[in-house]
Amino acid sequence: MSSGVGTSGVAVDNTAQVLALTVRRGPKAFPPDRIVTLRCSPPSGSHPRPVFACRVLAVVGGDPTKLDLSPGANCPKIFAPVSVAALGTWNGNRIRVERTFGNACLLKAATGPVFDF
């Protein structure tokens, strides 16, 4: 396990892959309706499918904004916004993402198992 010293003088684990993931119905991610933790070295946490979520995130370097798993998904054109957030670290990089999808189908099509909890 490699680590370094952060700007605050605190040791930072550059291999950590730990995220807090949130979901909320509506146009804003906070306060969340649901929150889980996801650790990916090895897969664990309170996420119900950590192995699958970690595999998907590994492909995009832990950045959920780069996910688009099913771009041609046939989702209904119903506006029922769902907002998500990911906060944490991935291989020494800070992750802080908030995103709103038009409905739960579009969220699932883009992010697969990552926010499926």
Coordinates of C-alpha atoms in Angstrom, one line a residue:
M1 CA 0.0 0.0 0.0
S2 CA 1.5 3.3 -1.0
S3 CA 0.9 6.5 0.9
G4 CA 2.1 10.0 0.8
V5 CA 1.8 13.1 3.0
G6 CA -1.1 15.5 2.1
T7 CA -0.8 19.3 2.3
S8 CA -2.2 19.2 5.9
G9 CA 0.7 16.9 6.9
V10 CA -1.6 13.9 7.3
A11 CA -0.7 10.7 5.6
V12 CA -2.8 10.0 2.5
D13 CA -3.3 6.5 1.1
N14 CA -2.8 6.9 -2.7
T15 CA -4.4 3.5 -3.4
A16 CA -7.6 4.1 -1.5
Q17 CA -10.8 3.6 -3.5
V18 CA -13.5 4.7 -1.0
L19 CA -16.7 6.5 -1.9
A20 CA -19.8 7.7 -0.1
L21 CA -22.7 7.4 -2.6
T22 CA -26.1 9.1 -2.2
V23 CA -29.4 9.1 -4.0
R24 CA -32.3 11.5 -3.6
R25 CA -35.5 11.9 -5.5
G26 CA -35.7 15.5 -6.8
P27 CA -33.4 18.0 -8.5
K28 CA -30.9 18.3 -5.6
A29 CA -28.6 15.6 -4.2
F30 CA -28.6 16.8 -0.6
P31 CA -29.9 15.9 1.9
P32 CA -29.9 12.4 0.6
D33 CA -32.8 9.8 0.8
R34 CA -30.2 7.0 0.9
I35 CA -26.5 6.8 1.4
V36 CA -24.0 3.9 1.2
T37 CA -20.3 3.4 1.4
L38 CA -18.3 1.7 -1.3
R39 CA -14.8 0.4 -0.8
C40 CA -13.0 -1.2 -3.8
S41 CA -9.7 -2.5 -2.4
P42 CA -11.2 -5.2 -1.8
P43 CA -14.9 -4.6 -2.6
S44 CA -16.9 -4.0 0.6
G45 CA -18.9 -1.4 2.4
S46 CA -22.7 -1.0 2.8
H47 CA -23.3 -1.0 -1.0
P48 CA -25.5 -4.0 -1.8
R49 CA -23.4 -5.0 -4.9
P50 CA -19.8 -3.8 -4.2
V51 CA -18.1 -6.1 -6.6
F52 CA -20.1 -5.0 -9.6
A53 CA -20.1 -1.3 -8.7
C54 CA -16.3 -1.4 -8.2
R55 CA -15.8 -3.1 -11.6
V56 CA -17.8 -0.4 -13.4
L57 CA -16.0 2.4 -11.6
A58 CA -12.6 0.9 -12.2
V59 CA -13.1 1.3 -16.0
V60 CA -13.6 5.1 -15.5
G61 CA -11.0 5.7 -12.8
G62 CA -13.6 6.1 -10.1
D63 CA -15.3 9.1 -11.9
P64 CA -19.1 8.5 -12.1
T65 CA -19.5 11.4 -14.6
K66 CA -17.7 9.3 -17.2
L67 CA -20.2 6.4 -16.9
D68 CA -22.7 5.8 -19.8
L69 CA -23.3 2.1 -19.7
S70 CA -26.5 1.9 -21.8
P71 CA -26.6 5.1 -24.0
G72 CA -29.4 3.6 -26.2
A73 CA -31.7 2.6 -23.3
N74 CA -35.4 2.9 -24.0
C75 CA -36.4 5.0 -21.0
P76 CA -39.9 6.6 -20.6
K77 CA -40.0 10.3 -21.2
I78 CA -41.4 11.0 -17.8
F79 CA -39.7 13.8 -15.8
A80 CA -39.2 12.5 -12.3
P81 CA -35.7 13.7 -11.3
V82 CA -33.3 11.7 -9.3
S83 CA -30.1 13.2 -8.0
V84 CA -26.9 11.4 -7.0
A85 CA -23.6 12.3 -5.4
A86 CA -20.3 10.5 -5.0
L87 CA -17.7 11.8 -2.5
G88 CA -14.4 10.2 -1.6
T89 CA -11.0 9.2 -3.0
W90 CA -9.9 7.0 -5.9
N91 CA -6.2 6.2 -6.2
G92 CA -5.2 9.5 -4.6
N93 CA -7.7 11.6 -6.5
R94 CA -10.6 13.4 -4.8
I95 CA -14.0 12.6 -6.1
R96 CA -16.8 15.0 -5.6
V97 CA -19.7 14.6 -8.1
E98 CA -23.3 15.7 -8.0
R99 CA -25.6 14.9 -11.0
T100 CA -29.3 14.9 -11.7
F101 CA -31.0 12.5 -14.1
G102 CA -34.4 13.0 -15.6
N103 CA -35.7 9.8 -14.1
A104 CA -34.6 6.5 -12.4
C105 CA -34.4 4.7 -15.7
L106 CA -31.9 7.2 -17.1
L107 CA -29.9 6.9 -13.9
K108 CA -29.8 3.1 -14.1
A109 CA -28.9 3.2 -17.9
A110 CA -26.0 5.6 -17.2
T111 CA -24.5 4.2 -14.0
G112 CA -25.6 0.6 -13.8
P113 CA -25.0 -0.9 -10.4
V114 CA -23.1 2.2 -8.9
F115 CA -26.2 4.0 -7.6
D116 CA -28.5 1.0 -7.5
F117 CA -29.3 0.8 -3.8

